[in-house]
Amino acid sequence: MDEIFKQQIYEITRLIPKGRVSTYGAIAKAVGYPNHSRHVGKAMGGCPADVPAHRVISSSGTLSVPEFQVRLEAEGITVDNFRIKDFKKLFWNPLEEI
């Protein structure tokens, strides 16, 4: 995975507002690589500390990293059984909101 792709992913992810979530797929589309959501997930695995990876979840509204629940709840997001409550309402679409 090239460094420019990773940097683009991190830039978009840093824009997700507190209390909102986006998906791996939405981030992939925003950087011009639709269908590369797995690559976004891989990039999140080693992202810098200032990238709010906890705000990026699966398109079904489920947490991919259960440990992120605490960070999301600290931002006022309700998580029930590893699923984001009101996911559709909290979803941040970078293609529409940047």
Short mmCIF file of N, CA, C and O in Angstrom, two decimals:
data_model
loop_
_atom_site.label_atom_id
_atom_site.label_comp_id
_atom_site.label_asym_id
_atom_site.label_seq_id
_atom_site.Cartn_x
_atom_site.Cartn_y
_atom_site.Cartn_z
N MET A 1 0.85 -1.18 0.00
CA MET A 1 0.00 0.00 0.00
C MET A 1 0.89 1.23 0.00
O MET A 1 1.78 1.34 0.82
N ASP A 2 0.65 2.13 -0.92
CA ASP A 2 1.59 3.24 -1.00
C ASP A 2 1.30 4.34 0.02
O ASP A 2 0.19 4.49 0.52
N GLU A 3 2.34 5.07 0.33
CA GLU A 3 2.30 6.09 1.38
C GLU A 3 1.32 7.22 1.06
O GLU A 3 0.65 7.73 1.95
N ILE A 4 1.21 7.60 -0.20
CA ILE A 4 0.30 8.69 -0.58
C ILE A 4 -1.15 8.28 -0.30
O ILE A 4 -1.93 9.05 0.25
N PHE A 5 -1.48 7.03 -0.64
CA PHE A 5 -2.82 6.50 -0.37
C PHE A 5 -3.12 6.56 1.13
O PHE A 5 -4.17 7.05 1.55
N LYS A 6 -2.17 6.12 1.95
CA LYS A 6 -2.35 6.16 3.40
C LYS A 6 -2.55 7.58 3.89
O LYS A 6 -3.44 7.85 4.70
N GLN A 7 -1.74 8.51 3.42
CA GLN A 7 -1.85 9.90 3.86
C GLN A 7 -3.21 10.48 3.50
O GLN A 7 -3.80 11.23 4.27
N GLN A 8 -3.73 10.13 2.31
CA GLN A 8 -5.06 10.61 1.91
C GLN A 8 -6.13 10.07 2.86
O GLN A 8 -7.04 10.80 3.26
N ILE A 9 -6.01 8.81 3.21
CA ILE A 9 -6.95 8.18 4.14
C ILE A 9 -6.91 8.90 5.49
O ILE A 9 -7.94 9.24 6.06
N TYR A 10 -5.71 9.16 5.98
CA TYR A 10 -5.56 9.82 7.28
C TYR A 10 -6.13 11.24 7.25
O TYR A 10 -6.78 11.67 8.20
N GLU A 11 -5.90 11.96 6.15
CA GLU A 11 -6.42 13.33 6.03
C GLU A 11 -7.94 13.34 6.12
O GLU A 11 -8.52 14.16 6.84
N ILE A 12 -8.59 12.45 5.38
CA ILE A 12 -10.06 12.38 5.39
C ILE A 12 -10.55 11.99 6.79
O ILE A 12 -11.48 12.59 7.32
N THR A 13 -9.91 10.99 7.39
CA THR A 13 -10.34 10.50 8.70
C THR A 13 -10.22 11.59 9.76
O THR A 13 -11.08 11.68 10.64
N ARG A 14 -9.20 12.43 9.67
CA ARG A 14 -9.05 13.52 10.64
C ARG A 14 -10.21 14.52 10.57
O ARG A 14 -10.43 15.27 11.52
N LEU A 15 -10.94 14.53 9.47
CA LEU A 15 -12.05 15.47 9.29
C LEU A 15 -13.37 14.99 9.89
O LEU A 15 -14.32 15.76 10.01
N ILE A 16 -13.44 13.71 10.27
CA ILE A 16 -14.68 13.18 10.84
C ILE A 16 -14.92 13.88 12.19
O ILE A 16 -14.09 13.82 13.08
N PRO A 17 -16.06 14.57 12.30
CA PRO A 17 -16.32 15.30 13.55
C PRO A 17 -16.53 14.37 14.74
O PRO A 17 -16.98 13.24 14.59
N LYS A 18 -16.24 14.90 15.93
CA LYS A 18 -16.51 14.15 17.17
C LYS A 18 -18.00 13.84 17.21
O LYS A 18 -18.83 14.66 16.83
N GLY A 19 -18.32 12.64 17.67
CA GLY A 19 -19.72 12.26 17.79
C GLY A 19 -20.33 11.76 16.49
O GLY A 19 -21.53 11.50 16.42
N ARG A 20 -19.52 11.60 15.45
CA ARG A 20 -19.99 11.08 14.16
C ARG A 20 -19.10 9.90 13.78
O ARG A 20 -18.00 9.74 14.31
N VAL A 21 -19.56 9.09 12.84
CA VAL A 21 -18.79 7.95 12.35
C VAL A 21 -18.85 7.90 10.83
O VAL A 21 -19.79 8.41 10.22
N SER A 22 -17.84 7.28 10.23
CA SER A 22 -17.84 7.03 8.80
C SER A 22 -17.50 5.55 8.60
O SER A 22 -17.31 4.82 9.58
N THR A 23 -17.42 5.13 7.36
CA THR A 23 -17.13 3.72 7.09
C THR A 23 -15.85 3.58 6.27
O THR A 23 -15.42 4.53 5.60
N TYR A 24 -15.30 2.39 6.31
CA TYR A 24 -14.10 2.10 5.51
C TYR A 24 -14.40 2.34 4.04
O TYR A 24 -13.59 2.93 3.33
N GLY A 25 -15.58 1.93 3.59
CA GLY A 25 -15.97 2.10 2.19
C GLY A 25 -16.12 3.55 1.79
O GLY A 25 -15.72 3.95 0.70
N ALA A 26 -16.72 4.35 2.67
CA ALA A 26 -16.92 5.78 2.36
C ALA A 26 -15.58 6.50 2.26
O ALA A 26 -15.38 7.35 1.39
N ILE A 27 -14.65 6.14 3.12
CA ILE A 27 -13.31 6.74 3.08
C ILE A 27 -12.62 6.33 1.78
O ILE A 27 -12.01 7.16 1.10
N ALA A 28 -12.71 5.05 1.42
CA ALA A 28 -12.09 4.55 0.19
C ALA A 28 -12.63 5.31 -1.03
O ALA A 28 -11.86 5.74 -1.89
N LYS A 29 -13.95 5.49 -1.08
CA LYS A 29 -14.57 6.23 -2.20
C LYS A 29 -14.06 7.67 -2.23
O LYS A 29 -13.79 8.21 -3.30
N ALA A 30 -13.96 8.28 -1.06
CA ALA A 30 -13.55 9.69 -0.98
C ALA A 30 -12.14 9.92 -1.49
O ALA A 30 -11.83 11.00 -2.00
N VAL A 31 -11.28 8.92 -1.38
CA VAL A 31 -9.90 9.08 -1.88
C VAL A 31 -9.74 8.52 -3.29
O VAL A 31 -8.64 8.43 -3.81
N GLY A 32 -10.88 8.15 -3.90
CA GLY A 32 -10.85 7.71 -5.29
C GLY A 32 -10.59 6.24 -5.53
O GLY A 32 -10.26 5.84 -6.64
N TYR A 33 -10.76 5.43 -4.48
CA TYR A 33 -10.55 3.99 -4.62
C TYR A 33 -11.76 3.21 -4.11
O TYR A 33 -11.68 2.53 -3.10
N PRO A 34 -12.90 3.32 -4.81
CA PRO A 34 -14.06 2.55 -4.36
C PRO A 34 -13.70 1.06 -4.36
O PRO A 34 -12.82 0.64 -5.11
N ASN A 35 -14.34 0.30 -3.54
CA ASN A 35 -14.08 -1.14 -3.40
C ASN A 35 -12.73 -1.46 -2.77
O ASN A 35 -12.24 -2.58 -2.89
N HIS A 36 -12.11 -0.49 -2.11
CA HIS A 36 -10.84 -0.74 -1.43
C HIS A 36 -10.98 -0.54 0.08
O HIS A 36 -10.04 -0.11 0.75
N SER A 37 -12.15 -0.87 0.61
CA SER A 37 -12.38 -0.66 2.04
C SER A 37 -11.42 -1.47 2.91
O SER A 37 -10.99 -1.00 3.97
N ARG A 38 -11.03 -2.65 2.45
CA ARG A 38 -10.07 -3.45 3.24
C ARG A 38 -8.72 -2.76 3.36
O ARG A 38 -8.06 -2.84 4.39
N HIS A 39 -8.33 -2.07 2.30
CA HIS A 39 -7.06 -1.33 2.34
C HIS A 39 -7.14 -0.18 3.34
O HIS A 39 -6.17 0.12 4.03
N VAL A 40 -8.31 0.44 3.42
CA VAL A 40 -8.50 1.51 4.40
C VAL A 40 -8.37 0.91 5.81
O VAL A 40 -7.69 1.47 6.66
N GLY A 41 -8.99 -0.24 6.03
CA GLY A 41 -8.88 -0.91 7.32
C GLY A 41 -7.45 -1.23 7.69
O GLY A 41 -7.03 -1.03 8.82
N LYS A 42 -6.69 -1.71 6.70
CA LYS A 42 -5.28 -2.02 6.95
C LYS A 42 -4.50 -0.77 7.31
O LYS A 42 -3.68 -0.77 8.23
N ALA A 43 -4.76 0.31 6.60
CA ALA A 43 -4.06 1.58 6.88
C ALA A 43 -4.38 2.08 8.28
O ALA A 43 -3.51 2.63 8.97
N MET A 44 -5.61 1.86 8.72
CA MET A 44 -6.01 2.29 10.06
C MET A 44 -5.25 1.53 11.14
O MET A 44 -5.05 2.05 12.23
N GLY A 45 -4.86 0.32 10.82
CA GLY A 45 -4.14 -0.50 11.79
C GLY A 45 -2.86 0.13 12.31
O GLY A 45 -2.51 -0.03 13.46
N GLY A 46 -2.18 0.88 11.48
CA GLY A 46 -0.93 1.49 11.93
C GLY A 46 -0.94 2.99 11.82
O GLY A 46 0.08 3.62 11.59
N CYS A 47 -2.12 3.58 12.00
CA CYS A 47 -2.23 5.03 11.79
C CYS A 47 -1.63 5.82 12.94
O CYS A 47 -1.53 5.34 14.06
N PRO A 48 -1.25 7.08 12.64
CA PRO A 48 -0.73 7.97 13.69
C PRO A 48 -1.78 8.23 14.78
O PRO A 48 -2.98 8.09 14.52
N ALA A 49 -1.32 8.62 15.95
CA ALA A 49 -2.20 8.83 17.10
C ALA A 49 -3.24 9.92 16.88
O ALA A 49 -4.31 9.89 17.48
N ASP A 50 -2.95 10.87 15.99
CA ASP A 50 -3.91 11.97 15.78
C ASP A 50 -5.01 11.64 14.78
O ASP A 50 -5.84 12.47 14.47
N VAL A 51 -5.02 10.41 14.29
CA VAL A 51 -6.06 9.96 13.36
C VAL A 51 -7.14 9.22 14.16
O VAL A 51 -6.84 8.22 14.81
N PRO A 52 -8.38 9.73 14.16
CA PRO A 52 -9.43 9.10 14.99
C PRO A 52 -9.99 7.83 14.35
O PRO A 52 -11.14 7.77 13.91
N ALA A 53 -9.16 6.79 14.33
CA ALA A 53 -9.55 5.51 13.70
C ALA A 53 -10.80 4.92 14.34
O ALA A 53 -11.54 4.19 13.69
N HIS A 54 -11.07 5.27 15.60
CA HIS A 54 -12.25 4.73 16.28
C HIS A 54 -13.55 5.20 15.64
O HIS A 54 -14.59 4.58 15.83
N ARG A 55 -13.48 6.26 14.84
CA ARG A 55 -14.69 6.78 14.18
C ARG A 55 -14.97 6.11 12.83
O ARG A 55 -15.92 6.46 12.15
N VAL A 56 -14.12 5.17 12.42
CA VAL A 56 -14.31 4.47 11.14
C VAL A 56 -14.76 3.05 11.45
O VAL A 56 -14.06 2.30 12.14
N ILE A 57 -15.95 2.70 10.92
CA ILE A 57 -16.55 1.41 11.24
C ILE A 57 -16.99 0.71 9.96
O ILE A 57 -16.88 1.26 8.87
N SER A 58 -17.51 -0.49 10.11
CA SER A 58 -17.98 -1.24 8.94
C SER A 58 -19.29 -0.64 8.42
O SER A 58 -19.99 0.06 9.15
N SER A 59 -19.62 -0.91 7.19
CA SER A 59 -20.82 -0.34 6.57
C SER A 59 -22.11 -0.84 7.20
O SER A 59 -23.17 -0.26 7.02
N SER A 60 -22.03 -1.91 7.99
CA SER A 60 -23.22 -2.42 8.68
C SER A 60 -23.44 -1.69 10.00
O SER A 60 -24.41 -1.96 10.71
N GLY A 61 -22.53 -0.78 10.36
CA GLY A 61 -22.66 -0.05 11.62
C GLY A 61 -22.05 -0.77 12.80
O GLY A 61 -22.27 -0.42 13.95
N THR A 62 -21.25 -1.78 12.50
CA THR A 62 -20.62 -2.60 13.54
C THR A 62 -19.17 -2.19 13.74
O THR A 62 -18.46 -1.89 12.79
N LEU A 63 -18.74 -2.21 15.00
CA LEU A 63 -17.34 -1.90 15.30
C LEU A 63 -16.45 -3.04 14.82
O LEU A 63 -16.73 -4.20 15.11
N SER A 64 -15.39 -2.70 14.13
CA SER A 64 -14.42 -3.72 13.72
C SER A 64 -13.42 -3.96 14.85
O SER A 64 -12.81 -5.01 14.94
N VAL A 65 -13.23 -2.95 15.68
CA VAL A 65 -12.30 -3.04 16.81
C VAL A 65 -13.12 -2.78 18.09
O VAL A 65 -13.41 -1.62 18.42
N PRO A 66 -13.50 -3.84 18.80
CA PRO A 66 -14.34 -3.68 19.99
C PRO A 66 -13.77 -2.70 21.03
O PRO A 66 -14.54 -2.03 21.72
N GLU A 67 -12.46 -2.60 21.10
CA GLU A 67 -11.83 -1.70 22.08
C GLU A 67 -12.17 -0.23 21.82
O GLU A 67 -12.02 0.61 22.71
N PHE A 68 -12.63 0.08 20.62
CA PHE A 68 -12.96 1.47 20.29
C PHE A 68 -14.29 1.92 20.91
O PHE A 68 -14.61 3.10 20.90
N GLN A 69 -15.05 0.98 21.46
CA GLN A 69 -16.34 1.32 22.04
C GLN A 69 -16.22 2.41 23.10
O GLN A 69 -17.00 3.36 23.11
N VAL A 70 -15.22 2.30 23.97
CA VAL A 70 -15.03 3.27 25.05
C VAL A 70 -14.80 4.67 24.49
O VAL A 70 -15.38 5.64 24.97
N ARG A 71 -13.98 4.77 23.46
CA ARG A 71 -13.68 6.09 22.86
C ARG A 71 -14.92 6.68 22.20
O ARG A 71 -15.16 7.89 22.29
N LEU A 72 -15.70 5.85 21.54
CA LEU A 72 -16.92 6.34 20.90
C LEU A 72 -17.94 6.80 21.94
O LEU A 72 -18.56 7.86 21.80
N GLU A 73 -18.10 6.02 22.99
CA GLU A 73 -19.04 6.37 24.04
C GLU A 73 -18.63 7.67 24.73
O GLU A 73 -19.48 8.47 25.12
N ALA A 74 -17.33 7.92 24.83
CA ALA A 74 -16.82 9.16 25.41
C ALA A 74 -17.21 10.37 24.56
O ALA A 74 -17.26 11.50 25.04
N GLU A 75 -17.51 10.13 23.29
CA GLU A 75 -17.94 11.20 22.38
C GLU A 75 -19.47 11.27 22.28
O GLU A 75 -20.00 12.00 21.45
N GLY A 76 -20.15 10.50 23.11
CA GLY A 76 -21.60 10.55 23.14
C GLY A 76 -22.31 9.59 22.20
O GLY A 76 -23.52 9.68 22.01
N ILE A 77 -21.57 8.68 21.60
CA ILE A 77 -22.16 7.70 20.69
C ILE A 77 -22.57 6.47 21.48
O ILE A 77 -21.78 5.94 22.26
N THR A 78 -23.80 6.02 21.29
CA THR A 78 -24.28 4.82 21.98
C THR A 78 -23.92 3.59 21.16
O THR A 78 -24.20 3.54 19.96
N VAL A 79 -23.28 2.64 21.82
CA VAL A 79 -22.90 1.39 21.17
C VAL A 79 -23.60 0.26 21.91
O VAL A 79 -23.49 0.14 23.13
N ASP A 80 -24.35 -0.54 21.16
CA ASP A 80 -25.08 -1.65 21.76
C ASP A 80 -24.70 -2.94 21.04
O ASP A 80 -24.92 -3.06 19.83
N ASN A 81 -24.10 -3.85 21.77
CA ASN A 81 -23.67 -5.12 21.19
C ASN A 81 -22.75 -4.90 19.98
O ASN A 81 -22.91 -5.52 18.94
N PHE A 82 -21.81 -3.97 20.14
CA PHE A 82 -20.81 -3.61 19.12
C PHE A 82 -21.40 -2.95 17.88
O PHE A 82 -20.75 -2.84 16.86
N ARG A 83 -22.65 -2.50 17.96
CA ARG A 83 -23.29 -1.79 16.85
C ARG A 83 -23.56 -0.34 17.27
O ARG A 83 -23.96 -0.09 18.40
N ILE A 84 -23.39 0.56 16.33
CA ILE A 84 -23.65 1.98 16.59
C ILE A 84 -25.16 2.20 16.55
O ILE A 84 -25.82 1.89 15.56
N LYS A 85 -25.69 2.74 17.64
CA LYS A 85 -27.11 3.07 17.66
C LYS A 85 -27.29 4.36 16.87
O LYS A 85 -26.46 5.27 16.96
N ASP A 86 -28.34 4.44 16.08
CA ASP A 86 -28.59 5.61 15.21
C ASP A 86 -27.48 5.80 14.18
O ASP A 86 -27.12 6.93 13.83
N PHE A 87 -26.95 4.69 13.69
CA PHE A 87 -25.84 4.73 12.72
C PHE A 87 -26.14 5.65 11.53
O PHE A 87 -25.34 6.49 11.17
N LYS A 88 -27.32 5.50 10.94
CA LYS A 88 -27.66 6.30 9.75
C LYS A 88 -27.66 7.80 10.06
O LYS A 88 -27.25 8.61 9.25
N LYS A 89 -28.10 8.15 11.26
CA LYS A 89 -28.15 9.55 11.67
C LYS A 89 -26.75 10.10 11.95
O LYS A 89 -26.46 11.27 11.69
N LEU A 90 -25.87 9.26 12.46
CA LEU A 90 -24.52 9.68 12.84
C LEU A 90 -23.51 9.55 11.71
O LEU A 90 -22.38 10.02 11.82
N PHE A 91 -23.92 8.89 10.62
CA PHE A 91 -22.99 8.63 9.51
C PHE A 91 -22.51 9.93 8.87
O PHE A 91 -23.29 10.81 8.52
N TRP A 92 -21.21 10.04 8.73
CA TRP A 92 -20.57 11.20 8.10
C TRP A 92 -20.04 10.75 6.74
O TRP A 92 -19.17 9.89 6.66
N ASN A 93 -20.62 11.30 5.67
CA ASN A 93 -20.22 10.92 4.32
C ASN A 93 -19.26 11.99 3.78
O ASN A 93 -19.67 13.11 3.50
N PRO A 94 -17.97 11.63 3.65
CA PRO A 94 -17.00 12.63 3.20
C PRO A 94 -17.31 13.21 1.82
O PRO A 94 -17.01 14.38 1.58
N LEU A 95 -17.95 12.45 0.96
CA LEU A 95 -18.26 12.97 -0.37
C LEU A 95 -19.32 14.08 -0.32
O LEU A 95 -19.38 14.92 -1.20
N GLU A 96 -20.13 14.09 0.73
CA GLU A 96 -21.18 15.10 0.86
C GLU A 96 -20.82 16.20 1.83
O GLU A 96 -21.37 17.30 1.77
N GLU A 97 -19.91 15.93 2.76
CA GLU A 97 -19.69 16.87 3.85
C GLU A 97 -18.34 17.58 3.84
O GLU A 97 -18.03 18.31 4.76
N ILE A 98 -17.54 17.35 2.83
CA ILE A 98 -16.25 18.06 2.75
C ILE A 98 -16.41 19.22 1.80
O ILE A 98 -16.95 19.11 0.75
#
